[in-house]
XYZ file of C-alpha atoms in Angstrom:
547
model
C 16.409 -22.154 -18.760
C 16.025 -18.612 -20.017
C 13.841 -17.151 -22.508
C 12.122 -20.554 -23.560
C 11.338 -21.026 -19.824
C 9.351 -17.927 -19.636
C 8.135 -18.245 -22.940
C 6.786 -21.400 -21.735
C 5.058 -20.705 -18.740
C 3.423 -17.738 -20.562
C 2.404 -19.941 -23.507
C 0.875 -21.641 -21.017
C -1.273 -19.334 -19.161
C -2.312 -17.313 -22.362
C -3.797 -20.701 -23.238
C -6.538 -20.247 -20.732
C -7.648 -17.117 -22.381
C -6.934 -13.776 -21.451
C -10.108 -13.268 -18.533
C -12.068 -16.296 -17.723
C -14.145 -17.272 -14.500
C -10.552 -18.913 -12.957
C -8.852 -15.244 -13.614
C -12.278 -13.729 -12.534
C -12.984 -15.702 -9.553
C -9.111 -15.171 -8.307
C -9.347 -11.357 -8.996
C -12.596 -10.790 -7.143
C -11.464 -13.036 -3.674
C -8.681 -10.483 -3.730
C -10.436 -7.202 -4.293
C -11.391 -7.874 -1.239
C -8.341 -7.497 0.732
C -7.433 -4.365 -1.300
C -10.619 -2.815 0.291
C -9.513 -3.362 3.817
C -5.862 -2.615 3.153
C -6.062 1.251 3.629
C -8.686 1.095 6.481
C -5.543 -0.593 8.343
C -2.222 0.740 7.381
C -3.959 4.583 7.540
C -6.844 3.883 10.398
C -4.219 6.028 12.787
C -5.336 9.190 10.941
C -8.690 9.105 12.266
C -7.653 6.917 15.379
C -4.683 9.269 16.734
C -7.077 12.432 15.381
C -6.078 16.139 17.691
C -8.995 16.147 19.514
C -9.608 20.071 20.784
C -8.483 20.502 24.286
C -7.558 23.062 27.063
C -6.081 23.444 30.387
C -8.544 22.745 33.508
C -8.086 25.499 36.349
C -8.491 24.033 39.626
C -8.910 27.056 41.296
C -12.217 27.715 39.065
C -13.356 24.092 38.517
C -13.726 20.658 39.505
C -12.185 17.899 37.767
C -14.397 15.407 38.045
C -16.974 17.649 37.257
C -15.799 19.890 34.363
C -17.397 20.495 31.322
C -15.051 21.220 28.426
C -17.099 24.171 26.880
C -16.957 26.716 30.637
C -16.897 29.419 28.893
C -15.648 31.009 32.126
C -12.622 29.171 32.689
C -11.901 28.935 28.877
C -11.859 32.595 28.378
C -8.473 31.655 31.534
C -6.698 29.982 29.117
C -7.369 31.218 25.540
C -3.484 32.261 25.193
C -2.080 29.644 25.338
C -3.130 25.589 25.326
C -0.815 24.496 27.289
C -0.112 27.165 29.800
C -2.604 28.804 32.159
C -2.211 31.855 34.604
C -1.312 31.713 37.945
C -3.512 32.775 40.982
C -2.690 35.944 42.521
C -3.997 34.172 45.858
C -3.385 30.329 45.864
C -5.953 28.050 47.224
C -8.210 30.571 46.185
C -11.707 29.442 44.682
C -11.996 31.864 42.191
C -13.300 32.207 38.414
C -12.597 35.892 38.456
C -9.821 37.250 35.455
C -8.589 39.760 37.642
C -7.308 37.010 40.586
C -5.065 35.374 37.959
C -1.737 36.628 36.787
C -1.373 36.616 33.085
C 2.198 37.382 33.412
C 3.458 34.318 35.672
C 1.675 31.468 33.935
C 1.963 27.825 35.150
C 1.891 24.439 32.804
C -1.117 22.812 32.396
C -1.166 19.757 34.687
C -4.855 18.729 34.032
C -6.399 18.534 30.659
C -10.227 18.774 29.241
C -10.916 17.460 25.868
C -14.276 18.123 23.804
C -14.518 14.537 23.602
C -12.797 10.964 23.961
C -13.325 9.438 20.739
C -9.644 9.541 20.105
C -6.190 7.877 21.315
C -5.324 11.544 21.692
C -7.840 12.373 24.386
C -8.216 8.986 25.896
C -4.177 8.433 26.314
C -3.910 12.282 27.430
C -1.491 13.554 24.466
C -2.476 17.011 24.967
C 0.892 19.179 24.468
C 2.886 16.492 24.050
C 2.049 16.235 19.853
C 5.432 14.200 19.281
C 3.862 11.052 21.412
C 0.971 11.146 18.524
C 2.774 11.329 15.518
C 4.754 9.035 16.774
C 2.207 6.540 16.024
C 2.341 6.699 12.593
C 6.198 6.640 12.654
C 6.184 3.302 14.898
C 3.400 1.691 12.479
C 5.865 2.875 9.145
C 8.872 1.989 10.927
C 7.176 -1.886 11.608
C 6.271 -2.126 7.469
C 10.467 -2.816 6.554
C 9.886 -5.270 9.272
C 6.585 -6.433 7.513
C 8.258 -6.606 4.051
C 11.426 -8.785 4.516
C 8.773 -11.493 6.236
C 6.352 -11.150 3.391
C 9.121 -11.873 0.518
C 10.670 -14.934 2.496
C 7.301 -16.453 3.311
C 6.014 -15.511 -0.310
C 9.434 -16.701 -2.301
C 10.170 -19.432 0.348
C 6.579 -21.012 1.222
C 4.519 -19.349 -1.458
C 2.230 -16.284 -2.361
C -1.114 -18.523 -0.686
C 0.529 -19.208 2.182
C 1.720 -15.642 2.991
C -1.069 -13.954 2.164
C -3.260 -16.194 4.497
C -0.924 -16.306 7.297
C -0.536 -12.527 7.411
C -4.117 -12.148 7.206
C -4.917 -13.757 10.105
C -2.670 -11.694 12.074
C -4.295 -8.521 10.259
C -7.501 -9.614 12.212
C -6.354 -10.890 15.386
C -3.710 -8.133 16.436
C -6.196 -5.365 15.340
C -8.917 -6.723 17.360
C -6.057 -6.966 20.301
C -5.007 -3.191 19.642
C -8.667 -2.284 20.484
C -8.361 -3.440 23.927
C -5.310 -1.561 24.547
C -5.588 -0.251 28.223
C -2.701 2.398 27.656
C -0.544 4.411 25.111
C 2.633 2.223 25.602
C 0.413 -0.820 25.087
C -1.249 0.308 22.003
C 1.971 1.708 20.555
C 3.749 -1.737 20.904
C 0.589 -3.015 19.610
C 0.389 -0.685 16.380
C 4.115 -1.616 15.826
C 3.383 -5.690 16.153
C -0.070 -5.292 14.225
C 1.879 -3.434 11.204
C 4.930 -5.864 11.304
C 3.344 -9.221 11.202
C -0.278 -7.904 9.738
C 0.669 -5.415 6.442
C 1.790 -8.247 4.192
C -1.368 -10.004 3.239
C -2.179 -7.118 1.325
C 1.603 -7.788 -0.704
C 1.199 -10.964 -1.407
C -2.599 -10.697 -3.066
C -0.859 -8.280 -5.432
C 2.039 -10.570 -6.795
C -0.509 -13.016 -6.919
C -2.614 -11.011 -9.071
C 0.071 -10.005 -10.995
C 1.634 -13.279 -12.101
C -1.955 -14.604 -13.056
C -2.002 -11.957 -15.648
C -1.022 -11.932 -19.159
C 1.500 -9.138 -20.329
C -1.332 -7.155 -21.381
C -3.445 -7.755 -18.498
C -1.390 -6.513 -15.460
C -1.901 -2.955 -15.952
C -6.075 -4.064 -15.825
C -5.318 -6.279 -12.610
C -2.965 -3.037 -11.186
C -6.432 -0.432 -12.230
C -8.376 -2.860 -10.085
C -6.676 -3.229 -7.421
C -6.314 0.601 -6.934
C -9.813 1.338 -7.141
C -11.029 -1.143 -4.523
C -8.076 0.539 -2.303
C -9.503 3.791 -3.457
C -13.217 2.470 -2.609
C -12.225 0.992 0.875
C -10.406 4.395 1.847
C -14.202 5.803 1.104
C -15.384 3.316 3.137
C -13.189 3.788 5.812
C -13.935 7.608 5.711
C -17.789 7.349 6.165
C -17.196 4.565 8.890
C -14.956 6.925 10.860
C -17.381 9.502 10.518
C -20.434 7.061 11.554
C -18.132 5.557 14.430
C -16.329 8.743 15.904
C -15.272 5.763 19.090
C -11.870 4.533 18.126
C -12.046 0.943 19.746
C -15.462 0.749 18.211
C -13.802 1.841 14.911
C -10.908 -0.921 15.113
C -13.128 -3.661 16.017
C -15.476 -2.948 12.767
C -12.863 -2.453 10.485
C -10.453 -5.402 11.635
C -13.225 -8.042 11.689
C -13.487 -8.838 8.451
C -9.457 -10.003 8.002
C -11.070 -12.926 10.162
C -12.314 -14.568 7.272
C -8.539 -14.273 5.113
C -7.379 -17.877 6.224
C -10.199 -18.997 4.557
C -8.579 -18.368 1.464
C -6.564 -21.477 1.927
C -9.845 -23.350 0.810
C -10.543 -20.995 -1.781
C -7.759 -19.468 -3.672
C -4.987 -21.421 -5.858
C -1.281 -21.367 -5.425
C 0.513 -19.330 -8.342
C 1.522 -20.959 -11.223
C 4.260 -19.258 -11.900
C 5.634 -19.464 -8.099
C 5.178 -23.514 -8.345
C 6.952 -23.513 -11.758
C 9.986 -21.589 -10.385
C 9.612 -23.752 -6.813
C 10.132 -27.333 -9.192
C 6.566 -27.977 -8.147
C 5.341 -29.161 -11.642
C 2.782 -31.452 -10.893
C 1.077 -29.307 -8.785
C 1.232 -26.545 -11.076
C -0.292 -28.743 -13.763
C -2.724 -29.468 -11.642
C -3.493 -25.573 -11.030
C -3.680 -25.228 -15.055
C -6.097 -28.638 -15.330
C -8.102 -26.429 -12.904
C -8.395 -23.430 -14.662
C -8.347 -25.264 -18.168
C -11.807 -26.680 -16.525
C -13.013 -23.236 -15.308
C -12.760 -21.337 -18.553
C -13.938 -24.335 -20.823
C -11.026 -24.494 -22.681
C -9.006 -27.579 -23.716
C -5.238 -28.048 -23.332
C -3.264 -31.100 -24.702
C -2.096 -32.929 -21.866
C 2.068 -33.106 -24.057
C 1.785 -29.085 -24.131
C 1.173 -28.584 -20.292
C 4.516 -30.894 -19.455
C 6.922 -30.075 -21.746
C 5.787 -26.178 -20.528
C 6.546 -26.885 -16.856
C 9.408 -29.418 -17.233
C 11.453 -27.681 -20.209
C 13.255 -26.122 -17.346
C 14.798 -28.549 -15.798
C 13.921 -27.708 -12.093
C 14.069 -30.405 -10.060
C 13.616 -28.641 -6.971
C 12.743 -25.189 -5.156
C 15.835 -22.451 -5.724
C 16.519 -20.741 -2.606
C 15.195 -17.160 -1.502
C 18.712 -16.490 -0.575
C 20.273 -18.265 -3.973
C 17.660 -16.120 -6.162
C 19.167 -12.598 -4.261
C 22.084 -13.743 -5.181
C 21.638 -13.895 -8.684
C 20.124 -10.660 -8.310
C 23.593 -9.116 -6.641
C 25.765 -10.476 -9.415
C 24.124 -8.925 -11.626
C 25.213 -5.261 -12.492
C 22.596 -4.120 -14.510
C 19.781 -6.078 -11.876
C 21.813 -4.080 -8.921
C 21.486 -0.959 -10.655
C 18.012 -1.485 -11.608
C 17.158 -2.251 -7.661
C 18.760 0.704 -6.864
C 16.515 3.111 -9.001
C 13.526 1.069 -7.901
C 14.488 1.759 -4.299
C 14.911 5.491 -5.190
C 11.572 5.737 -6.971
C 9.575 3.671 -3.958
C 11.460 5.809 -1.268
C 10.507 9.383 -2.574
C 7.034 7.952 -3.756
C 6.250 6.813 0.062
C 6.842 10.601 1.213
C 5.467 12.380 -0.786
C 2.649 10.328 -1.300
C 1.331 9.291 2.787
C 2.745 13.041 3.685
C -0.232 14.223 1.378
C -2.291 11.930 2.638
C -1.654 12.200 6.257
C -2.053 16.509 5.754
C -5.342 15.986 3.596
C -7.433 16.026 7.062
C -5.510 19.316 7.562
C -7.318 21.262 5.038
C -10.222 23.662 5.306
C -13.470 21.471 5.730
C -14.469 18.558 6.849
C -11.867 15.976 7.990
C -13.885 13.146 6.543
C -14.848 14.483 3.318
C -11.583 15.476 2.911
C -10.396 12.202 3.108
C -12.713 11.083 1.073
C -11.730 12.909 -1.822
C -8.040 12.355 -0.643
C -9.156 8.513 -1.053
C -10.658 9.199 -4.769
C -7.862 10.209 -6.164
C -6.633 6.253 -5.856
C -9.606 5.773 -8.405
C -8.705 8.236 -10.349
C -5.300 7.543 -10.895
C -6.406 3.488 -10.935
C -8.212 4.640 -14.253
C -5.621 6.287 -15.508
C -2.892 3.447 -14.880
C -5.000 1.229 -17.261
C -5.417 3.730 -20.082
C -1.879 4.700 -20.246
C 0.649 2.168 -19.101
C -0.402 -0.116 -22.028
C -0.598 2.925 -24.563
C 1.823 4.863 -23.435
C 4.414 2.525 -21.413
C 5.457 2.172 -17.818
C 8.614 4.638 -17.235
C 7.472 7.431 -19.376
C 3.993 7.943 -17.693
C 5.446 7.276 -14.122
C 8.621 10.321 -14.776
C 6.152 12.426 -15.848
C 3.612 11.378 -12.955
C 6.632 12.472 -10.528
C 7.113 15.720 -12.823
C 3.535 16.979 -12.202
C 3.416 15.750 -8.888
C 5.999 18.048 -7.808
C 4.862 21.016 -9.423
C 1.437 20.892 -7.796
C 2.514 19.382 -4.603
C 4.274 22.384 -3.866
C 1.935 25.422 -5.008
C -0.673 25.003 -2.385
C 1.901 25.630 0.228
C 2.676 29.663 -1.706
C -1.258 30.230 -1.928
C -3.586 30.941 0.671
C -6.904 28.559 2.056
C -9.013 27.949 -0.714
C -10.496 26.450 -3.882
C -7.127 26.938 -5.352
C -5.087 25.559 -2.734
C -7.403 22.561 -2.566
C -7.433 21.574 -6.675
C -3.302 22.148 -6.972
C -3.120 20.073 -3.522
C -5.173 16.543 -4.830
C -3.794 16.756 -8.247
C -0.490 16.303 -6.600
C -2.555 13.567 -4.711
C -3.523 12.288 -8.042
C -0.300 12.425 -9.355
C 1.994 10.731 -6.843
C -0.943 8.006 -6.377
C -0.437 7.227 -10.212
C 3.404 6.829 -9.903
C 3.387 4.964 -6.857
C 0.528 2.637 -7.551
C 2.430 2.030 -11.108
C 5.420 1.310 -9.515
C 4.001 -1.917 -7.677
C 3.208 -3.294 -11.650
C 6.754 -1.662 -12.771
C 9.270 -3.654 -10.375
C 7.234 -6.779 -10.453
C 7.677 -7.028 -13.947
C 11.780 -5.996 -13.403
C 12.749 -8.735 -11.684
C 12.557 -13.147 -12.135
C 10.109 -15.113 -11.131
C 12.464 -16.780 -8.258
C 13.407 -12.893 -6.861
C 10.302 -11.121 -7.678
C 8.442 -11.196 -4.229
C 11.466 -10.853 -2.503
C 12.817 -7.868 -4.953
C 9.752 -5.856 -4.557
C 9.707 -6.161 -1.263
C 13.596 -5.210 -1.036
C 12.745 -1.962 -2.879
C 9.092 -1.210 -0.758
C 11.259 -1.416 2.109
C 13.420 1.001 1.370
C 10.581 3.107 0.488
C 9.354 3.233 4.036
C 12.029 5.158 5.140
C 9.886 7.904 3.384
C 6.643 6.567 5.473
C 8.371 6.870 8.500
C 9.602 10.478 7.954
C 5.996 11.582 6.402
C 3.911 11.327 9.817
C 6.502 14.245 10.986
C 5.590 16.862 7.791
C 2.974 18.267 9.499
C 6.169 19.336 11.965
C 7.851 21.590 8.964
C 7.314 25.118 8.115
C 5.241 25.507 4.325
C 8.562 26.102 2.620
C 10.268 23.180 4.002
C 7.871 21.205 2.876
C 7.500 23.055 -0.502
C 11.122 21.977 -1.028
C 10.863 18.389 0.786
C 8.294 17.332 -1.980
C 8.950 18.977 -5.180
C 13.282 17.704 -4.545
C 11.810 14.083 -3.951
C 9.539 14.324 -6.816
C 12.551 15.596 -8.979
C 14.415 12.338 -7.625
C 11.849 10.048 -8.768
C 11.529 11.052 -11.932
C 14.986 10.681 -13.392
C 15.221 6.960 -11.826
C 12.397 6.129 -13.235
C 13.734 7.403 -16.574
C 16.283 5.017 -16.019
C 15.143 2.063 -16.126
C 14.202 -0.086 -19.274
C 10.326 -0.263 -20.510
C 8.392 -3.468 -19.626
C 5.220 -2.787 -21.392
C 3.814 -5.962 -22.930
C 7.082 -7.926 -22.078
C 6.552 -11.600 -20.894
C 7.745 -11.694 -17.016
C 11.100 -12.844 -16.873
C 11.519 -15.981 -15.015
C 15.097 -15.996 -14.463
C 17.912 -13.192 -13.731
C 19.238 -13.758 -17.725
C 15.939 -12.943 -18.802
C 15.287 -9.955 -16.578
C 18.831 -8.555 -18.243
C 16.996 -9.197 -21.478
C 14.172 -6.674 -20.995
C 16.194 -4.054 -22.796
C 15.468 -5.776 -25.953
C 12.521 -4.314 -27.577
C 10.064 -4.951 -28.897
C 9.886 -8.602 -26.811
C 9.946 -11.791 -29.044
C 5.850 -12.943 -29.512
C 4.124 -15.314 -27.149
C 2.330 -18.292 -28.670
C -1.185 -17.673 -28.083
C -2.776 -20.772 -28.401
C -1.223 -23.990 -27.802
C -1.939 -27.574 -29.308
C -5.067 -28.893 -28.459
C -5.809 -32.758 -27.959
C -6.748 -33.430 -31.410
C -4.032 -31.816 -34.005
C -4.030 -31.589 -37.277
C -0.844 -32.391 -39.488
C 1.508 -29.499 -39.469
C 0.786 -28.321 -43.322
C 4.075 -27.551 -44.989
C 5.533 -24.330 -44.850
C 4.310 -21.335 -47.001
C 6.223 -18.815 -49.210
C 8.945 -16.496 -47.420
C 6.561 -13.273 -47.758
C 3.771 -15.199 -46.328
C 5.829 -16.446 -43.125
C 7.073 -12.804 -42.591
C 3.599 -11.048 -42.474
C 1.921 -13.741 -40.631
C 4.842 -12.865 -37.723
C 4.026 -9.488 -38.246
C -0.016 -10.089 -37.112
């Protein structure tokens, strides 16, 4: 076991070639997912939307017949929304100011809304603003919930199986939540869809990831954040083309239908049936995808990679943590991951989840909120390769919290608008990074089950972000540029992974502090070899390593 293992399985997959139609194929079935991944976990933004609303005055209107924009009995209750005056003569039927006593006001017990396209209207939220943010607490609260069955379905049953199991709850609870005849019903609902629906979207990204080459995953990490980016877009310009939230869920959640499919279509990880003792199957994934790209493999080379091991059977979820726990420098590197994901996840859906709050249109502003995930997708790939992983994502954190927290000292405007989405911009960069970053931290046998360990500990931050819009400017001011501070010296703890082979077991994950990483063979035997010619001068053998 050890480095040989991983060197192994790497040798292995480099042997396909870096990018051929099996990695293409793979990559493209799962771009797909990434596009409908925001339109769920952040369809609440647009779904539990303020709708405008006042009091009705019975005394000046009739409530089935009411039209929101009276002018006459809205100038009544202009003060305040969720107070109106009370009659100087009750049972009077008047719409006269001067009958109505400013000074002894009553609480609203009827509301009007401008329209029902909302949870907010249709449920009857008005003044009661806790019940709606709730909803984005309950679905954050469900995702810890989401991300301990996603890593023991992933590590236990594999990454296929997860991802098409979770899937099909994606599309059948959302469709469900549509129907919801009440606000308890659709809160228990949003709770079940996020819990048992979220994790389809995890497992397509440690399968992408362990398809990849070392210098390939922060490629595979740049695509996947565009399409998220792209289907946020989408999302946007649906909401704004379907106003009608059941109309809205039903659109957006039919598609997950077709998920399960992926059985059919998509090919269990190598690296997961390597680590799971699965060998022949795993060959038979590489004979596969040796067929696909048109290249040839000698039939020795692919079993003495998968068998040098020594597995002879599937090592436990629970036997992997372990290794994990007795590991100091593994426990200390879960801890700054946890740290990193946690103030990541506030800062970076309490930006998103204010970005309808600006000046201008809700929609466009989510929009552009939603383009900064392109942006910093672009970014991830020109830098994490060039640059490294911890030293872009500290200094992502860095300028995250400066901007984050100048729009909240300047007033509405241009200014405010720029400062607030390159803090968008920034946090997306460090967050989406750190999805590459711990997968690469941890073995092969832990990995699913380590990044989710760490992504649920950075809900906690998602589940405190829906109440931001609660906090005065400087509270927030100080909430984000403290957690940005945070994130930045864990991540500048933690060693670099950049072109390092992904560690298969705990020993080699200690390893990554070693740098540079020992070279991967690049091309393996093929089935006609030549005789090995004898060995060359000294000098000769040293630069040829050096290539």
């Amino acid at each position: 076991m050890g480095e040989q293992d991983t060197d192994g399985v790497e040798a292995l997959l480099a042997a396909l070639g870096p990018f051929g139609w099996w990695q293409r194929g793979a990559v493209l079935m799962l771009l797909l997912p990434n596009l409908l991944a925001p339109m769920y976990s952040l369809n609440y933004v647009f779904v539990a939307d303020r709708v405008p609303f006042r009091c009705l005055v019975p005394e000046c209107e009739e409530a089935h017949s009411a039209q929101f924009d009276n002018t006459t009995a809205s100038r009544l209750v202009q003060t305040d929304a969720c107070r109106r005056p009370g009659p100087r003569r009750p049972g009077a039927q008047t719409c006269d100011p001067t009958d109505f006593d400013a000074d002894d006001s009553l609480p609203c017990e009827q509301f009007l809304y401008q329209n029902p396209d909302t949870v907010f209207a249709e449920f009857d939220l008005a003044c009661r603003e806790w019940r709606r943010t709730l909803i984005g607490t309950v679905r954050n609260a469900a995702l810890p919930l989401a991300l301990l069955l996603t890593g023991y379905v992933s590590d236990g049953w594999g990454r296929r199986t997860a991802f098409c199991v979770f899937g099909a709850f994606a599309g059948v609870l959302g469709l469900v939540k549509s129907l919801a005849p009440n606000y308890n019903t659709y809160i228990a609902l949003e709770f079940f869809e996020a819990a048992l629906g979220y994790g389809f979207n995890s497992a397509a990204y440690v399968i992408m990831v362990e398809l990849a080459r070392p210098s390939l995953r922060a490629v595979f990490a740049c695509a996947t954040g565009v399409a998220y980016g792209l289907g946020g877009i989408l999302f946007a310009e649906t909401a704004r083309r379907i106003p009608q939230w059941r109309s809205l869920l039903r659109v957006v959640h039919s598609p997950a239908l077709v998920l399960p499919a992926y059985w059919l279509l998509l090919d269990e990880s190598v690296r997961w049936l390597h680590a799971a003792g699965r060998v022949d199957e795993a060959a038979a994934v590489v004979r596969k995808a040796a067929r696909w790209n048109k290249v040839v493999i000698d039939e020795s080379f692919i079993n003495e990679s998968l068998t040098s091991s020594g597995i002879t059977g599937r090592t436990s979820v629970w036997i992997a943590i372990g290794q994990v726990a007795r590991s100091r420098a593994l426990v200390l590197r879960l801890m700054a991951c946890c740290s990193c994901w946690l103030m990541a996840a506030f800062i970076y859906y309490g930006l998103t989840i204010n970005s309808i709050a600006l000046a201008g249109n809700k929609y466009t502003n989510f929009a552009l909120n939603m383009a900064m995930e392109i942006a910093a997708s672009l970014l991830i790939m020109m830098s994490l390769e060039r640059i490294g992983r911890k030293i872009t994502i500290s200094v992502a954190f860095s300028l995250c919290g400066f901007a984050a927290v100048i729009p909240f000292f300047v007033g509405p405007g241009m200014t405010q608008r720029v400062m607030y989405f390159v803090g968008k911009l920034a946090i997306t960069f460090a967050f989406n990074s750190l999805y590459v970053f711990t997968a690469e931290l941890f073995p092969t046998d832990a990995r699913s089950s380590s990044l989710a360990a760490a992504s649920l500990v950075g809900r906690i931050g998602s589940v405190l972000a829906p109440q931001t819009p609660l906090l005065s400017a400087n509270a927030q001011a100080a909430a984000y540029g403290g957690a940005a501070a945070v994130g930045a010296l864990a991540a500048a703890l933690m060693p670099e992974t950049r072109r390092t082979p992904l560690p298969q077991r705990a020993r080699d994950a200690e390893e990554l502090r070693r740098y540079p990483p020992p070279p991967i063979p690049m091309r393996p035997p093929l089935r006609s070899v030549a005789p090995h010619a004898p060995p060359g001068p000294a000098l000769t053998r040293i630069i040829s390593l050096s290539v």
